[in-house]
Amino acid sequence: MEQLLVVLVSAAMRDDLIDALIQHEDISGFSLQEISGFSREHSQYSLNEQVAGYRSMLRFEIQHTNSQESALLALLEQVCRADHARYWIQPLHRTGAIGSAF
């Protein structure tokens, strides 16, 4: 079964997580977006983030099979050990490509 792993990390984790995911042979790719994270827990915010009211974060999306889940979570545990990351996994009922540009 196909799944979507969504991981939210600080911008400081960008290069380390990209490097780890690119080297992970079981996935064919991933997507990355810059997002604004809002939380009631402001203790981790920098002074600028406290003034702005949000934290600049990155959202990684990784499509994978359920058999790859444990390996991906172990990879995240290793890469994000020094920082904080949030994740969730959603089932994908159907995937595919439309058109020939891919």
Short mmCIF file of N, CA and C in Angstrom, two decimals:
data_model
loop_
_atom_site.label_atom_id
_atom_site.label_comp_id
_atom_site.label_asym_id
_atom_site.label_seq_id
_atom_site.Cartn_x
_atom_site.Cartn_y
_atom_site.Cartn_z
N MET A 1 0.84 -1.18 0.00
CA MET A 1 0.00 0.00 0.00
C MET A 1 0.88 1.25 0.00
N GLU A 2 0.54 2.20 -0.82
CA GLU A 2 1.28 3.46 -0.90
C GLU A 2 0.86 4.39 0.25
N GLN A 3 1.83 5.13 0.76
CA GLN A 3 1.60 6.07 1.85
C GLN A 3 2.33 7.37 1.55
N LEU A 4 1.94 8.42 2.27
CA LEU A 4 2.62 9.71 2.17
C LEU A 4 3.12 10.08 3.55
N LEU A 5 4.43 10.20 3.69
CA LEU A 5 5.06 10.65 4.92
C LEU A 5 5.26 12.15 4.80
N VAL A 6 4.69 12.91 5.73
CA VAL A 6 4.85 14.35 5.77
C VAL A 6 5.69 14.68 7.00
N VAL A 7 6.77 15.43 6.79
CA VAL A 7 7.69 15.76 7.87
C VAL A 7 7.87 17.26 7.92
N LEU A 8 7.71 17.86 9.10
CA LEU A 8 7.94 19.29 9.30
C LEU A 8 9.21 19.46 10.11
N VAL A 9 10.16 20.24 9.57
CA VAL A 9 11.44 20.45 10.23
C VAL A 9 11.81 21.93 10.15
N SER A 10 12.76 22.32 10.97
CA SER A 10 13.28 23.69 10.91
C SER A 10 14.11 23.85 9.64
N ALA A 11 14.26 25.10 9.21
CA ALA A 11 15.04 25.39 8.01
C ALA A 11 16.49 24.94 8.17
N ALA A 12 16.97 24.88 9.38
CA ALA A 12 18.35 24.45 9.62
C ALA A 12 18.58 22.99 9.24
N MET A 13 17.52 22.20 9.17
CA MET A 13 17.64 20.78 8.84
C MET A 13 17.61 20.51 7.34
N ARG A 14 17.40 21.53 6.54
CA ARG A 14 17.20 21.37 5.10
C ARG A 14 18.26 20.49 4.42
N ASP A 15 19.50 20.91 4.47
CA ASP A 15 20.56 20.21 3.73
C ASP A 15 20.78 18.79 4.24
N ASP A 16 20.77 18.61 5.55
CA ASP A 16 20.99 17.27 6.11
C ASP A 16 19.90 16.31 5.69
N LEU A 17 18.65 16.77 5.73
CA LEU A 17 17.55 15.89 5.37
C LEU A 17 17.51 15.63 3.86
N ILE A 18 17.79 16.64 3.06
CA ILE A 18 17.86 16.44 1.61
C ILE A 18 18.93 15.41 1.28
N ASP A 19 20.12 15.56 1.84
CA ASP A 19 21.21 14.61 1.58
C ASP A 19 20.81 13.19 1.96
N ALA A 20 20.20 13.03 3.12
CA ALA A 20 19.81 11.69 3.59
C ALA A 20 18.74 11.08 2.69
N LEU A 21 17.76 11.87 2.28
CA LEU A 21 16.69 11.33 1.44
C LEU A 21 17.18 11.00 0.03
N ILE A 22 18.05 11.82 -0.52
CA ILE A 22 18.59 11.54 -1.85
C ILE A 22 19.41 10.24 -1.84
N GLN A 23 20.10 9.98 -0.76
CA GLN A 23 20.91 8.77 -0.67
C GLN A 23 20.10 7.52 -0.33
N HIS A 24 18.87 7.69 0.13
CA HIS A 24 18.03 6.56 0.51
C HIS A 24 17.51 5.88 -0.76
N GLU A 25 17.98 4.68 -1.03
CA GLU A 25 17.71 4.01 -2.31
C GLU A 25 16.27 3.54 -2.50
N ASP A 26 15.51 3.41 -1.43
CA ASP A 26 14.16 2.86 -1.54
C ASP A 26 13.11 3.86 -2.01
N ILE A 27 13.44 5.15 -2.04
CA ILE A 27 12.46 6.14 -2.51
C ILE A 27 12.94 6.76 -3.81
N SER A 28 11.99 7.09 -4.67
CA SER A 28 12.36 7.64 -5.97
C SER A 28 12.47 9.15 -5.96
N GLY A 29 11.95 9.79 -4.94
CA GLY A 29 12.01 11.24 -4.86
C GLY A 29 11.14 11.76 -3.73
N PHE A 30 11.09 13.07 -3.60
CA PHE A 30 10.31 13.71 -2.55
C PHE A 30 10.06 15.13 -2.96
N SER A 31 9.16 15.80 -2.26
CA SER A 31 8.92 17.22 -2.52
C SER A 31 9.21 18.01 -1.25
N LEU A 32 9.41 19.31 -1.44
CA LEU A 32 9.80 20.19 -0.35
C LEU A 32 9.10 21.53 -0.53
N GLN A 33 8.53 22.05 0.56
CA GLN A 33 7.88 23.36 0.55
C GLN A 33 8.33 24.15 1.77
N GLU A 34 8.44 25.45 1.60
CA GLU A 34 8.65 26.34 2.74
C GLU A 34 7.28 26.68 3.31
N ILE A 35 7.14 26.58 4.63
CA ILE A 35 5.86 26.86 5.28
C ILE A 35 6.08 27.75 6.50
N SER A 36 5.00 28.30 7.01
CA SER A 36 5.00 29.06 8.26
C SER A 36 4.31 28.21 9.32
N GLY A 37 5.02 27.90 10.39
CA GLY A 37 4.46 27.07 11.45
C GLY A 37 3.98 27.92 12.61
N PHE A 38 2.76 27.67 13.03
CA PHE A 38 2.17 28.39 14.17
C PHE A 38 1.97 27.41 15.31
N SER A 39 2.28 27.85 16.53
CA SER A 39 2.17 26.97 17.68
C SER A 39 1.98 27.80 18.94
N ARG A 40 1.41 27.17 19.95
CA ARG A 40 1.31 27.83 21.26
C ARG A 40 2.59 27.63 22.07
N GLU A 41 3.47 26.77 21.60
CA GLU A 41 4.74 26.51 22.27
C GLU A 41 5.81 27.40 21.66
N HIS A 42 6.03 28.57 22.24
CA HIS A 42 6.96 29.55 21.68
C HIS A 42 8.39 29.43 22.24
N SER A 43 8.63 28.48 23.10
CA SER A 43 9.95 28.40 23.73
C SER A 43 11.06 28.09 22.73
N GLN A 44 10.74 27.46 21.62
CA GLN A 44 11.73 27.12 20.60
C GLN A 44 11.91 28.23 19.57
N TYR A 45 11.07 29.26 19.62
CA TYR A 45 11.12 30.34 18.63
C TYR A 45 12.30 31.27 18.89
N SER A 46 12.90 31.76 17.80
CA SER A 46 13.91 32.81 17.93
C SER A 46 13.17 34.11 18.26
N LEU A 47 13.92 35.15 18.58
CA LEU A 47 13.30 36.45 18.88
C LEU A 47 12.50 36.95 17.67
N ASN A 48 13.07 36.84 16.47
CA ASN A 48 12.36 37.27 15.26
C ASN A 48 11.08 36.48 15.05
N GLU A 49 11.14 35.18 15.30
CA GLU A 49 9.95 34.33 15.15
C GLU A 49 8.89 34.69 16.19
N GLN A 50 9.31 35.03 17.39
CA GLN A 50 8.35 35.43 18.42
C GLN A 50 7.64 36.71 18.01
N VAL A 51 8.38 37.65 17.43
CA VAL A 51 7.76 38.91 16.98
C VAL A 51 6.80 38.65 15.82
N ALA A 52 7.22 37.82 14.87
CA ALA A 52 6.38 37.53 13.71
C ALA A 52 5.17 36.67 14.10
N GLY A 53 5.32 35.84 15.12
CA GLY A 53 4.23 34.98 15.55
C GLY A 53 4.23 33.61 14.90
N TYR A 54 5.21 33.31 14.08
CA TYR A 54 5.30 32.00 13.45
C TYR A 54 6.76 31.63 13.26
N ARG A 55 6.96 30.36 12.94
CA ARG A 55 8.31 29.84 12.71
C ARG A 55 8.44 29.41 11.26
N SER A 56 9.52 29.81 10.61
CA SER A 56 9.79 29.36 9.25
C SER A 56 10.21 27.90 9.30
N MET A 57 9.52 27.06 8.55
CA MET A 57 9.78 25.63 8.58
C MET A 57 9.76 25.07 7.16
N LEU A 58 10.11 23.81 7.04
CA LEU A 58 10.08 23.11 5.77
C LEU A 58 9.15 21.90 5.90
N ARG A 59 8.43 21.63 4.82
CA ARG A 59 7.53 20.47 4.76
C ARG A 59 8.04 19.54 3.67
N PHE A 60 8.49 18.37 4.08
CA PHE A 60 8.91 17.32 3.15
C PHE A 60 7.76 16.35 2.97
N GLU A 61 7.53 15.91 1.75
CA GLU A 61 6.53 14.89 1.46
C GLU A 61 7.22 13.75 0.72
N ILE A 62 7.08 12.54 1.25
CA ILE A 62 7.77 11.39 0.70
C ILE A 62 6.75 10.27 0.47
N GLN A 63 6.53 9.93 -0.79
CA GLN A 63 5.65 8.81 -1.11
C GLN A 63 6.45 7.52 -0.97
N HIS A 64 5.86 6.53 -0.33
CA HIS A 64 6.56 5.28 -0.07
C HIS A 64 5.55 4.17 0.16
N THR A 65 6.03 2.95 0.25
CA THR A 65 5.15 1.83 0.59
C THR A 65 5.19 1.61 2.10
N ASN A 66 4.18 0.93 2.60
CA ASN A 66 4.14 0.70 4.05
C ASN A 66 5.32 -0.16 4.51
N SER A 67 5.89 -0.97 3.62
CA SER A 67 7.06 -1.77 4.01
C SER A 67 8.32 -0.91 4.17
N GLN A 68 8.33 0.31 3.63
CA GLN A 68 9.47 1.22 3.75
C GLN A 68 9.34 2.16 4.95
N GLU A 69 8.20 2.13 5.63
CA GLU A 69 7.92 3.06 6.72
C GLU A 69 8.96 3.02 7.83
N SER A 70 9.29 1.85 8.32
CA SER A 70 10.23 1.73 9.44
C SER A 70 11.60 2.30 9.09
N ALA A 71 12.08 2.01 7.88
CA ALA A 71 13.39 2.50 7.46
C ALA A 71 13.38 4.02 7.34
N LEU A 72 12.31 4.59 6.83
CA LEU A 72 12.22 6.05 6.71
C LEU A 72 12.17 6.72 8.08
N LEU A 73 11.40 6.16 8.99
CA LEU A 73 11.32 6.74 10.33
C LEU A 73 12.66 6.62 11.07
N ALA A 74 13.37 5.52 10.85
CA ALA A 74 14.71 5.37 11.45
C ALA A 74 15.67 6.41 10.87
N LEU A 75 15.56 6.67 9.57
CA LEU A 75 16.39 7.70 8.93
C LEU A 75 16.09 9.07 9.52
N LEU A 76 14.81 9.39 9.69
CA LEU A 76 14.43 10.67 10.30
C LEU A 76 14.96 10.79 11.72
N GLU A 77 14.87 9.71 12.47
CA GLU A 77 15.37 9.71 13.85
C GLU A 77 16.86 10.03 13.88
N GLN A 78 17.60 9.48 12.95
CA GLN A 78 19.04 9.70 12.89
C GLN A 78 19.36 11.13 12.47
N VAL A 79 18.70 11.63 11.43
CA VAL A 79 19.01 12.96 10.87
C VAL A 79 18.51 14.07 11.79
N CYS A 80 17.36 13.89 12.39
CA CYS A 80 16.72 14.95 13.19
C CYS A 80 17.03 14.84 14.67
N ARG A 81 17.98 14.05 15.03
CA ARG A 81 18.31 13.81 16.44
C ARG A 81 18.60 15.10 17.20
N ALA A 82 19.32 16.04 16.59
CA ALA A 82 19.73 17.27 17.28
C ALA A 82 18.67 18.36 17.21
N ASP A 83 17.59 18.13 16.47
CA ASP A 83 16.56 19.15 16.29
C ASP A 83 15.20 18.51 16.55
N HIS A 84 14.16 19.24 16.24
CA HIS A 84 12.80 18.79 16.48
C HIS A 84 12.09 18.59 15.14
N ALA A 85 11.38 17.50 15.00
CA ALA A 85 10.63 17.26 13.77
C ALA A 85 9.27 16.70 14.14
N ARG A 86 8.28 17.05 13.34
CA ARG A 86 6.93 16.48 13.47
C ARG A 86 6.63 15.73 12.19
N TYR A 87 5.88 14.65 12.29
CA TYR A 87 5.53 13.90 11.09
C TYR A 87 4.15 13.27 11.22
N TRP A 88 3.60 12.91 10.08
CA TRP A 88 2.41 12.07 10.02
C TRP A 88 2.45 11.28 8.74
N ILE A 89 1.72 10.18 8.73
CA ILE A 89 1.66 9.30 7.57
C ILE A 89 0.21 9.13 7.17
N GLN A 90 -0.05 9.34 5.88
CA GLN A 90 -1.40 9.22 5.33
C GLN A 90 -1.43 8.12 4.28
N PRO A 91 -2.49 7.31 4.27
CA PRO A 91 -2.61 6.32 3.20
C PRO A 91 -2.95 7.02 1.88
N LEU A 92 -2.44 6.49 0.79
CA LEU A 92 -2.76 7.01 -0.54
C LEU A 92 -3.62 5.96 -1.24
N HIS A 93 -4.81 6.34 -1.60
CA HIS A 93 -5.73 5.39 -2.23
C HIS A 93 -5.42 5.17 -3.69
N ARG A 94 -4.82 6.16 -4.33
CA ARG A 94 -4.47 6.03 -5.74
C ARG A 94 -3.34 6.99 -6.05
N THR A 95 -2.40 6.56 -6.86
CA THR A 95 -1.32 7.44 -7.33
C THR A 95 -1.13 7.19 -8.82
N GLY A 96 -0.49 8.12 -9.47
CA GLY A 96 -0.22 7.97 -10.90
C GLY A 96 0.37 9.24 -11.46
N ALA A 97 0.51 9.26 -12.77
CA ALA A 97 1.01 10.43 -13.48
C ALA A 97 0.09 10.72 -14.64
N ILE A 98 -0.07 11.98 -14.95
CA ILE A 98 -0.92 12.41 -16.06
C ILE A 98 -0.05 13.19 -17.03
N GLY A 99 -0.11 12.86 -18.28
CA GLY A 99 0.71 13.53 -19.28
C GLY A 99 2.06 12.87 -19.44
N SER A 100 2.88 13.41 -20.32
CA SER A 100 4.16 12.79 -20.61
C SER A 100 5.35 13.61 -20.11
N ALA A 101 5.10 14.69 -19.38
CA ALA A 101 6.20 15.55 -18.92
C ALA A 101 7.00 14.94 -17.78
N PHE A 102 6.50 13.93 -17.13
CA PHE A 102 7.22 13.31 -16.02
C PHE A 102 8.22 12.36 -16.57
#
